[in-house]
CSV table of C-alpha atoms in Angstrom, one decimal:
chain,number,residue,atom,x,y,z
I,105,MET,CA,-0.1,-0.1,0.3
I,106,LEU,CA,2.7,2.1,1.0
I,107,LYS,CA,4.6,1.6,-3.0
I,108,ILE,CA,1.0,2.7,-4.4
I,109,SER,CA,0.8,5.8,-2.8
I,110,CYS,CA,4.3,6.3,-3.6
I,111,VAL,CA,3.3,6.3,-7.3
I,112,LYS,CA,0.2,8.7,-7.0
I,113,MET,CA,2.3,11.0,-5.4
I,114,LEU,CA,5.2,11.2,-8.4
I,115,LYS,CA,2.2,10.8,-10.9
I,116,GLN,CA,1.0,14.5,-9.3
I,117,VAL,CA,4.2,16.2,-8.8
I,118,LYS,CA,4.3,15.3,-12.6
I,119,PHE,CA,0.7,16.6,-13.5
I,120,LEU,CA,1.6,20.3,-11.4
I,121,ARG,CA,5.3,20.6,-13.4
I,122,ARG,CA,3.6,20.2,-16.2
I,123,LEU,CA,0.4,22.8,-15.4
I,124,THR,CA,3.8,24.9,-14.7
I,125,PRO,CA,3.7,28.1,-16.9
I,126,TYR,CA,6.8,29.2,-17.9
I,127,VAL,CA,8.7,32.9,-16.7
I,128,THR,CA,10.1,34.7,-19.1
I,129,GLN,CA,12.1,37.6,-18.4
I,130,ARG,CA,10.8,41.6,-17.8
I,131,ALA,CA,11.8,43.5,-21.4
I,132,THR,CA,14.3,46.4,-20.2
I,133,PHE,CA,13.1,49.1,-22.2
I,134,GLN,CA,10.5,51.3,-21.8
I,135,ASN,CA,7.1,51.6,-22.4
I,136,PHE,CA,6.2,55.2,-23.4
I,137,VAL,CA,2.7,54.8,-24.9
I,138,MET,CA,1.5,55.3,-21.3
I,139,SER,CA,4.3,56.5,-19.6
I,140,ASP,CA,5.4,59.9,-17.3
I,141,ALA,CA,7.8,60.9,-20.2
I,142,LEU,CA,5.2,60.8,-22.4
I,143,ALA,CA,2.4,62.8,-20.2
I,144,GLN,CA,4.9,65.3,-19.5
I,145,LEU,CA,5.8,66.2,-23.0
I,146,GLU,CA,2.6,66.9,-23.8
I,147,SER,CA,2.2,69.1,-21.0
I,148,GLU,CA,5.6,71.2,-22.4
I,149,CYS,CA,3.4,70.8,-25.7
I,150,GLU,CA,-0.1,72.6,-24.3
I,151,LYS,CA,2.2,75.5,-22.3
I,152,CYS,CA,3.4,75.8,-25.9
I,153,CYS,CA,-0.1,76.0,-27.9
I,154,TYR,CA,-2.0,78.8,-27.0
I,155,ASN,CA,-6.1,77.1,-27.6
I,156,PRO,CA,-6.1,73.8,-26.6
I,157,ARG,CA,-7.1,70.8,-29.2
I,158,VAL,CA,-10.9,71.3,-27.4
I,159,PRO,CA,-11.4,74.3,-25.7
I,160,PRO,CA,-12.2,73.1,-21.7
I,161,ARG,CA,-14.2,76.5,-20.6
I,162,LYS,CA,-12.3,75.5,-17.5
I,163,VAL,CA,-13.2,78.9,-14.8
I,164,THR,CA,-11.1,77.6,-10.7
I,165,ILE,CA,-12.0,79.7,-7.7
I,166,VAL,CA,-9.7,79.6,-5.0
I,167,GLY,CA,-11.1,80.5,-2.2
I,168,ALA,CA,-14.7,79.3,-3.1
I,169,GLY,CA,-15.7,78.2,0.7
I,170,THR,CA,-15.6,82.7,1.2
I,171,ASP,CA,-18.7,84.5,1.4
I,172,VAL,CA,-17.7,86.1,-1.6
I,173,GLY,CA,-16.8,82.6,-3.4
I,174,ARG,CA,-19.7,81.1,-2.7
I,175,ILE,CA,-21.7,83.6,-4.4
I,176,VAL,CA,-19.2,83.7,-7.5
I,177,SER,CA,-19.6,80.2,-7.3
I,178,LEU,CA,-23.9,80.6,-7.7
I,179,PHE,CA,-23.3,83.2,-10.4
I,180,LEU,CA,-21.3,81.6,-12.9
I,181,LYS,CA,-23.3,77.9,-12.1
I,182,GLN,CA,-25.8,79.5,-13.7
I,183,GLN,CA,-23.6,80.1,-16.9
I,184,ARG,CA,-23.8,78.4,-20.0
I,185,VAL,CA,-20.1,79.6,-21.6
I,186,ILE,CA,-19.0,78.0,-19.0
I,187,LYS,CA,-18.6,73.9,-19.0
I,188,THR,CA,-16.7,73.3,-15.9
I,189,LEU,CA,-16.3,75.3,-12.4
I,190,ALA,CA,-13.3,74.2,-10.3
I,191,LEU,CA,-13.8,74.8,-6.8
I,192,TYR,CA,-11.2,74.9,-4.2
I,193,ASP,CA,-10.3,75.4,-0.8
I,194,ASP,CA,-7.8,75.2,2.0
I,195,GLU,CA,-9.7,75.3,4.7
I,196,PRO,CA,-11.2,72.7,6.2
I,197,ASP,CA,-14.1,74.8,8.4
I,198,ARG,CA,-15.8,76.1,4.9
I,199,CYS,CA,-16.6,72.7,3.9
I,200,VAL,CA,-15.9,73.1,0.4
I,201,LEU,CA,-17.2,69.8,-1.0
I,202,GLY,CA,-19.9,70.9,1.4
I,203,VAL,CA,-21.2,74.1,-1.2
I,204,ALA,CA,-20.2,72.0,-3.6
I,205,THR,CA,-22.6,69.4,-3.2
I,206,ASP,CA,-25.4,71.9,-2.5
I,207,LEU,CA,-24.5,73.4,-6.0
I,208,ALA,CA,-24.5,70.7,-8.2
I,209,HIS,CA,-28.4,70.1,-7.0
I,210,ILE,CA,-29.2,73.2,-9.1
I,211,ASP,CA,-30.0,71.7,-12.7
I,212,THR,CA,-28.3,74.0,-15.2
I,213,SER,CA,-25.1,72.2,-17.7
I,214,THR,CA,-22.3,73.8,-15.9
I,215,GLU,CA,-20.3,71.1,-13.8
I,216,ILE,CA,-19.1,71.2,-11.0
I,217,GLU,CA,-15.6,69.7,-9.4
I,218,ALA,CA,-14.9,70.5,-5.5
I,219,TYR,CA,-11.1,70.1,-4.4
I,220,GLN,CA,-9.9,70.7,-0.8
I,221,GLY,CA,-6.2,70.8,0.8
I,222,LYS,CA,-3.0,72.1,-1.3
I,223,GLN,CA,-2.1,68.6,-2.5
I,224,PHE,CA,-4.9,69.1,-4.7
I,225,LEU,CA,-4.1,72.3,-6.1
I,226,LYS,CA,-2.9,71.2,-9.1
I,227,ASN,CA,-5.6,69.2,-10.1
I,228,ALA,CA,-8.0,72.0,-9.8
I,229,LEU,CA,-5.7,74.4,-11.6
I,230,HIS,CA,-5.8,71.9,-14.8
I,231,ASP,CA,-6.8,73.7,-18.1
I,232,ALA,CA,-8.4,76.4,-16.9
I,233,ASP,CA,-9.5,78.9,-18.3
I,234,VAL,CA,-9.8,81.5,-16.1
I,235,VAL,CA,-8.8,81.9,-12.4
I,236,VAL,CA,-10.8,83.8,-9.5
I,237,ILE,CA,-8.8,84.6,-6.8
I,238,CYS,CA,-11.4,85.2,-3.8
I,239,GLY,CA,-9.8,83.9,-1.3
I,240,GLY,CA,-8.2,85.2,2.3
I,241,CYS,CA,-9.6,87.6,4.5
I,242,TYR,CA,-12.1,90.4,5.2
I,243,GLU,CA,-12.6,90.9,8.0
I,244,LEU,CA,-11.5,94.2,7.6
I,245,PRO,CA,-12.6,97.2,6.0
I,246,PRO,CA,-9.9,98.7,3.1
I,247,SER,CA,-8.8,101.6,3.4
I,248,CYS,CA,-5.8,103.2,2.5
I,249,ASN,CA,-3.7,103.5,6.1
I,250,GLU,CA,-2.5,101.2,8.3
I,251,PRO,CA,-5.5,98.2,8.0
I,252,ASP,CA,-4.6,98.0,4.7
I,253,ARG,CA,-1.9,97.1,5.3
I,254,GLU,CA,-2.2,94.4,7.6
I,255,LEU,CA,-5.1,92.4,5.7
I,256,PHE,CA,-2.0,92.9,2.9
I,257,PHE,CA,-0.3,90.8,4.9
I,258,LYS,CA,-2.6,88.7,5.9
I,259,ASN,CA,-3.7,87.7,2.9
I,260,MET,CA,-0.4,87.4,1.3
I,261,ARG,CA,0.5,84.2,1.6
I,262,PHE,CA,-2.4,83.2,0.3
I,263,VAL,CA,-2.1,84.5,-2.8
I,264,ARG,CA,1.3,84.2,-3.2
I,265,THR,CA,1.0,80.1,-2.7
I,266,THR,CA,-1.8,80.3,-5.4
I,267,THR,CA,0.0,82.6,-8.3
I,268,ILE,CA,3.2,79.8,-8.6
I,269,ALA,CA,0.6,77.5,-8.5
I,270,VAL,CA,-0.8,79.0,-11.5
I,271,SER,CA,2.5,79.9,-13.8
I,272,GLN,CA,3.7,76.4,-13.3
I,273,PHE,CA,0.4,74.7,-13.8
I,274,CYS,CA,-1.7,77.0,-16.4
I,275,PRO,CA,0.5,80.0,-17.4
I,276,TYR,CA,-1.8,81.1,-20.7
I,277,ALA,CA,-5.0,81.3,-18.0
I,278,ILE,CA,-6.4,84.9,-17.1
I,279,LEU,CA,-5.4,85.5,-13.3
I,280,ALA,CA,-8.6,87.6,-11.8
I,281,VAL,CA,-7.1,89.2,-8.8
I,282,GLN,CA,-10.2,89.7,-6.1
I,283,THR,CA,-8.6,89.9,-2.7
I,284,PRO,CA,-7.9,92.8,-0.6
I,285,PRO,CA,-6.4,94.9,-1.3
I,286,VAL,CA,-6.1,94.4,-5.1
I,287,ASP,CA,-4.2,97.2,-5.3
I,288,CYS,CA,-1.0,95.4,-3.7
I,289,ASN,CA,-2.3,91.9,-4.2
I,290,TYR,CA,-2.2,92.2,-8.3
I,291,ALA,CA,1.7,93.7,-8.0
I,292,LEU,CA,2.2,90.6,-5.6
I,293,CYS,CA,0.5,89.1,-8.4
I,294,ALA,CA,2.0,90.3,-11.2
I,295,HIS,CA,5.8,90.9,-10.0
I,296,THR,CA,5.6,86.9,-9.0
I,297,LEU,CA,4.6,85.9,-11.8
I,298,LYS,CA,6.9,87.2,-13.9
I,299,VAL,CA,10.1,86.6,-11.4
I,300,LEU,CA,8.3,82.8,-12.8
I,301,GLY,CA,9.2,84.2,-16.8
I,302,THR,CA,5.0,83.8,-17.0
I,303,TYR,CA,3.7,87.2,-16.9
I,304,ASN,CA,1.3,88.5,-20.0
I,305,ARG,CA,-0.2,91.7,-19.1
I,306,ARG,CA,-3.2,90.9,-21.3
I,307,ARG,CA,-3.6,87.9,-18.8
I,308,VAL,CA,-3.7,89.4,-15.6
I,309,LEU,CA,-6.3,92.3,-14.0
I,310,GLY,CA,-7.5,93.1,-10.7
I,311,VAL,CA,-11.1,93.2,-10.2
I,312,ASN,CA,-12.6,96.5,-10.0
I,313,SER,CA,-15.9,95.5,-11.5
I,314,VAL,CA,-17.4,96.0,-7.5
I,315,ASN,CA,-16.9,99.9,-7.9
I,316,ALA,CA,-18.1,100.8,-11.1
I,317,MET,CA,-21.1,98.7,-10.2
I,318,ARG,CA,-21.7,101.0,-7.5
I,319,ALA,CA,-21.4,104.1,-9.3
I,320,ASN,CA,-24.7,102.6,-12.2
I,321,GLN,CA,-26.3,102.0,-9.1
I,322,LEU,CA,-26.7,105.9,-7.8
I,323,TYR,CA,-26.0,107.5,-10.9
I,324,GLY,CA,-28.5,105.8,-12.3
I,325,SER,CA,-30.9,106.4,-9.8
I,326,MET,CA,-30.0,109.8,-9.4
I,327,MET,CA,-30.9,110.5,-12.8
I,328,GLY,CA,-33.9,108.0,-12.5
I,329,GLU,CA,-32.7,106.3,-15.6
I,330,ASP,CA,-32.3,101.8,-15.7
I,331,PRO,CA,-28.8,101.2,-13.6
I,332,SER,CA,-28.6,98.0,-16.1
I,333,LYS,CA,-28.1,100.9,-18.8
I,334,THR,CA,-26.0,103.0,-16.8
I,335,ASN,CA,-22.5,103.8,-17.9
I,336,VAL,CA,-19.9,104.9,-15.5
I,337,ALA,CA,-16.4,104.7,-15.8
I,338,VAL,CA,-14.0,104.4,-12.5
I,339,VAL,CA,-10.3,104.8,-13.1
I,340,GLY,CA,-7.0,104.6,-10.7
I,341,GLY,CA,-7.0,102.1,-7.9
I,342,CYS,CA,-9.5,99.7,-6.4
I,343,GLY,CA,-8.7,101.4,-3.2
I,344,ARG,CA,-11.0,104.0,-0.9
I,345,CYS,CA,-8.5,106.3,-1.6
I,346,THR,CA,-6.9,105.2,-4.9
I,347,ARG,CA,-10.5,105.0,-6.8
I,348,VAL,CA,-12.0,107.2,-8.7
I,349,PRO,CA,-15.9,107.6,-10.7
I,350,VAL,CA,-15.5,109.6,-13.7
I,351,PHE,CA,-19.7,111.0,-13.6
I,352,SER,CA,-18.8,113.7,-16.2
I,353,ALA,CA,-18.1,111.0,-18.9
I,354,ALA,CA,-21.1,109.0,-17.6
I,355,LYS,CA,-24.3,108.1,-19.8
I,356,PRO,CA,-26.4,110.1,-20.3
I,357,ASN,CA,-23.8,112.9,-19.8
I,358,PRO,CA,-24.5,114.6,-16.7
I,359,PHE,CA,-23.8,118.2,-18.4
I,360,ASP,CA,-26.6,117.6,-20.8
I,361,CYS,CA,-28.9,117.3,-17.6
I,362,ASN,CA,-27.5,119.9,-15.8
I,363,VAL,CA,-26.4,118.5,-12.7
I,364,PRO,CA,-24.4,120.5,-10.7
I,365,LYS,CA,-21.2,120.0,-9.7
I,366,LYS,CA,-21.2,119.7,-5.8
I,367,THR,CA,-23.7,116.6,-6.5
I,368,LEU,CA,-21.1,115.1,-9.0
I,369,ASN,CA,-18.7,115.7,-5.7
I,370,CYS,CA,-21.3,113.9,-3.0
I,371,LEU,CA,-21.6,110.7,-5.5
I,372,SER,CA,-17.7,110.1,-6.0
I,373,ARG,CA,-17.5,110.6,-2.1
I,374,LEU,CA,-20.4,107.8,-1.6
I,375,VAL,CA,-18.6,105.0,-4.0
I,376,ARG,CA,-15.1,105.8,-2.5
I,377,GLU,CA,-16.4,105.6,1.3
I,378,ALA,CA,-18.7,102.5,-0.3
I,379,ASP,CA,-17.0,100.1,1.7
I,380,ASP,CA,-17.0,102.3,5.0
I,381,ILE,CA,-20.7,102.5,5.1
I,382,ILE,CA,-21.3,99.3,4.2
I,383,CYS,CA,-19.0,98.1,7.5
I,384,ARG,CA,-21.1,100.4,9.3
I,385,VAL,CA,-24.2,99.4,8.9
I,386,LYS,CA,-22.9,95.7,9.3
I,387,SER,CA,-23.1,95.1,12.9
I,388,ASN,CA,-20.8,92.0,12.2
I,389,ASN,CA,-17.6,95.1,10.8
I,390,GLU,CA,-17.9,92.6,7.2
I,391,GLN,CA,-17.8,94.0,3.6
I,392,GLY,CA,-20.6,93.6,1.1
I,393,HIS,CA,-20.0,90.3,0.1
I,394,LEU,CA,-23.2,89.9,-1.8
I,395,SER,CA,-22.3,93.3,-4.1
I,396,ILE,CA,-18.7,92.0,-4.1
I,397,GLY,CA,-19.4,88.4,-5.1
I,398,PHE,CA,-22.2,89.5,-7.6
I,399,SER,CA,-19.8,92.0,-9.8
I,400,THR,CA,-16.7,89.3,-9.1
I,401,GLY,CA,-19.1,87.1,-10.8
I,402,ARG,CA,-20.2,89.3,-13.5
I,403,PHE,CA,-16.4,90.0,-14.6
I,404,VAL,CA,-15.7,86.3,-14.6
I,405,LEU,CA,-19.0,86.1,-17.3
I,406,ASN,CA,-17.8,88.8,-19.3
I,407,ILE,CA,-13.9,87.7,-19.5
I,408,MET,CA,-15.6,84.0,-20.3
I,409,LYS,CA,-17.9,85.7,-23.5
I,410,GLY,CA,-15.3,87.9,-24.8
I,411,MET,CA,-13.1,84.5,-25.1
I,412,PHE,CA,-15.8,81.8,-26.6
I,413,GLU,CA,-18.1,84.2,-28.2
I,414,THR,CA,-17.4,88.0,-29.2
I,415,PRO,CA,-15.2,90.1,-27.6
I,416,SER,CA,-16.7,91.8,-24.4
I,417,THR,CA,-15.8,95.2,-22.4
I,418,LEU,CA,-15.1,95.1,-18.2
I,419,ASP,CA,-16.6,98.5,-16.5
I,420,SER,CA,-13.2,98.9,-14.4
I,421,ALA,CA,-10.1,96.0,-14.2
I,422,LEU,CA,-6.7,97.4,-13.2
I,423,VAL,CA,-4.3,96.3,-15.2
I,424,GLU,CA,-1.1,97.4,-16.8
I,425,GLN,CA,-1.5,100.5,-19.7
I,426,SER,CA,-0.2,99.8,-23.2
I,427,ASP,CA,0.6,103.4,-23.7
I,428,PRO,CA,1.2,105.3,-20.5
I,429,GLU,CA,1.0,108.2,-22.0
I,430,LYS,CA,-2.3,107.7,-22.4
I,431,CYS,CA,-3.6,106.5,-19.5
I,432,TYR,CA,-2.8,109.9,-17.4
I,433,GLY,CA,0.9,109.0,-17.4
I,434,MET,CA,0.9,106.1,-15.4
I,435,ARG,CA,1.9,102.4,-16.1
I,436,VAL,CA,-0.9,100.5,-13.8
I,437,CYS,CA,-4.1,102.0,-13.6
I,438,ALA,CA,-7.8,100.7,-13.3
I,439,THR,CA,-9.6,101.5,-16.7
I,440,PRO,CA,-12.4,99.5,-19.2
I,441,VAL,CA,-11.0,97.5,-21.5
I,442,THR,CA,-11.8,94.3,-24.1
I,443,VAL,CA,-11.7,91.4,-23.2
I,444,GLY,CA,-11.2,88.6,-26.4
I,445,ARG,CA,-9.4,85.8,-27.3
I,446,PHE,CA,-6.4,86.3,-26.3
I,447,GLY,CA,-6.8,88.2,-23.1
I,448,VAL,CA,-7.0,92.2,-23.1
I,449,GLU,CA,-7.2,93.5,-26.4
I,450,GLN,CA,-8.3,97.5,-25.6
I,451,TYR,CA,-8.1,99.9,-23.1
I,452,THR,CA,-10.4,103.1,-22.9
I,453,ILE,CA,-9.6,106.1,-21.8
I,454,PRO,CA,-12.4,108.2,-19.8
I,455,GLU,CA,-11.8,112.4,-20.4
I,456,LEU,CA,-11.4,114.1,-16.7
I,457,SER,CA,-13.1,116.6,-15.8
I,458,GLU,CA,-11.0,119.4,-13.2
I,459,ASP,CA,-12.6,117.7,-10.2
I,460,GLU,CA,-11.7,114.5,-11.2
I,461,GLN,CA,-7.8,115.2,-12.2
I,462,GLN,CA,-7.4,116.2,-8.9
I,463,LEU,CA,-8.9,113.3,-7.5
I,464,LEU,CA,-7.0,111.3,-9.3
I,465,SER,CA,-3.7,113.3,-8.6
I,466,GLU,CA,-3.9,112.7,-5.1
I,467,ALA,CA,-5.3,109.4,-5.3
I,468,LYS,CA,-1.6,108.2,-7.7
I,469,CYS,CA,0.4,108.5,-4.3
I,470,ASP,CA,-1.8,105.7,-2.8
I,471,LEU,CA,-1.4,103.8,-5.6
I,472,GLU,CA,1.6,104.1,-6.1
I,473,ASP,CA,2.7,103.2,-2.7
I,474,MET,CA,0.0,100.4,-2.6
I,475,LEU,CA,2.2,98.3,-5.9
I,476,ASN,CA,5.7,99.1,-4.5
I,477,LEU,CA,4.1,97.3,-1.2
I,478,GLY,CA,3.0,94.5,-3.9
I,479,ARG,CA,6.3,94.5,-5.7
I,480,CYS,CA,9.0,94.2,-3.0
I,481,TYR,CA,7.1,91.2,-1.4
I,482,ALA,CA,7.1,89.6,-5.2
I,483,THR,CA,10.8,90.3,-5.7
I,484,GLY,CA,12.3,90.3,-1.8
I,485,GLU,CA,13.3,93.6,-2.1
I,486,GLU,CA,13.0,96.2,0.9
I,487,TYR,CA,10.0,98.1,0.9
I,488,THR,CA,10.3,101.9,2.2
I,489,LEU,CA,7.4,104.1,2.1
I,490,HIS,CA,6.9,106.0,-1.4
I,491,PRO,CA,8.1,109.4,-1.0
I,492,CYS,CA,5.0,111.2,-1.6
I,493,ARG,CA,3.7,109.9,2.2
I,494,TYR,CA,6.4,111.7,3.9
I,495,TYR,CA,5.4,115.6,5.1
I,496,GLU,CA,8.0,117.8,6.7
I,497,VAL,CA,6.7,119.0,10.3
I,498,ASP,CA,7.6,122.4,11.8
I,499,PRO,CA,8.6,121.5,14.9
I,500,CYS,CA,7.0,125.2,16.2
I,501,PRO,CA,3.7,126.0,13.4
I,502,TYR,CA,2.9,128.5,16.1
I,503,GLY,CA,6.3,130.9,15.4
I,504,PRO,CA,9.5,131.1,16.7
I,505,SER,CA,10.3,129.0,20.1
I,506,CYS,CA,9.4,129.8,23.0
I,507,PRO,CA,11.8,131.3,25.7
I,508,GLN,CA,11.9,128.6,28.2
I,509,VAL,CA,11.3,129.6,32.1
I,510,LYS,CA,13.0,129.0,35.0
I,511,SER,CA,10.6,127.8,38.1
I,512,SER,CA,11.3,129.7,41.0
I,513,LYS,CA,12.3,127.7,44.1
């Protein structure tokens, strides 16, 4: 019996040996059809190609979990010109995934993507046509003194990190900067892209649409016209002390309607102090998120229409001018612009009245100082106050020095 069992075991071993397949050596060459090298080559080719093979029509909102970002997302979800809307935020407390899930229930054709965390910033920016930076801190009202700089220092790292990622992952996307203060952050973005070698003045814009929208509303209400049909340009910068509404060139013309200059000056003051007024009225000391979000969404919509449909006009955008001499001698200035297929195509420079020229000359100092602040933090240079910010103080404004009187013992 033992002999028979051993024979059976030997037969089973031989049978298993026949079924064992032969092991071949692995190929020493690399398959470039599905390799990382081919993917890198494809990405380099896309950098040199201005027009994608299939335009993705994608908008990425960085900071979509903020109050302003949520309103912008809601507005853009309803636009047919946008095929993909990517929402990104790096703060878990803002729960951008929940915001995206909520927006995904709206029955429109725009697809929603959500990315939370810095490790997903590359995926959020991939194939983006327009990138909107609207995150950061909004708790301080914008002004031209200490609070404005404090706000810049809080948002500086966030804006710079996003700009570097845009330069690396979507260098040909239009970058719209809305994070306050826009004057500083625009310069920070522009000079960061210059250092990285991907700067294009036609594709970097500071969002100044909320000021133009407020000017249209005030002027239309005063004239008894439909505010959506009025057109008031805002030049200079985006801050409280740098923006100058041009009511003298508004449509319909105020001088044809015999509007006094005092009324126009009052409207200009209301537009410049609008943020402070909202902060005083709102008990939580925040900005006007609803108006800022709506105007930013419309700003991005006009950019997308200009790129993929017909050239579109933006009410006001902070850009680098093609001819500074024609733009009041300012290289960087907010003016109405026309956006086309490859970015800004035309700059519209309105004529100013004497009062508006005076306001703009006073605003140049603050605007240059804010731009210099953003530039220094982008290039690593030492920041110093603009020369016009220094004031000579008379040590004795009340006349000659008074003689010292010795106290009597």
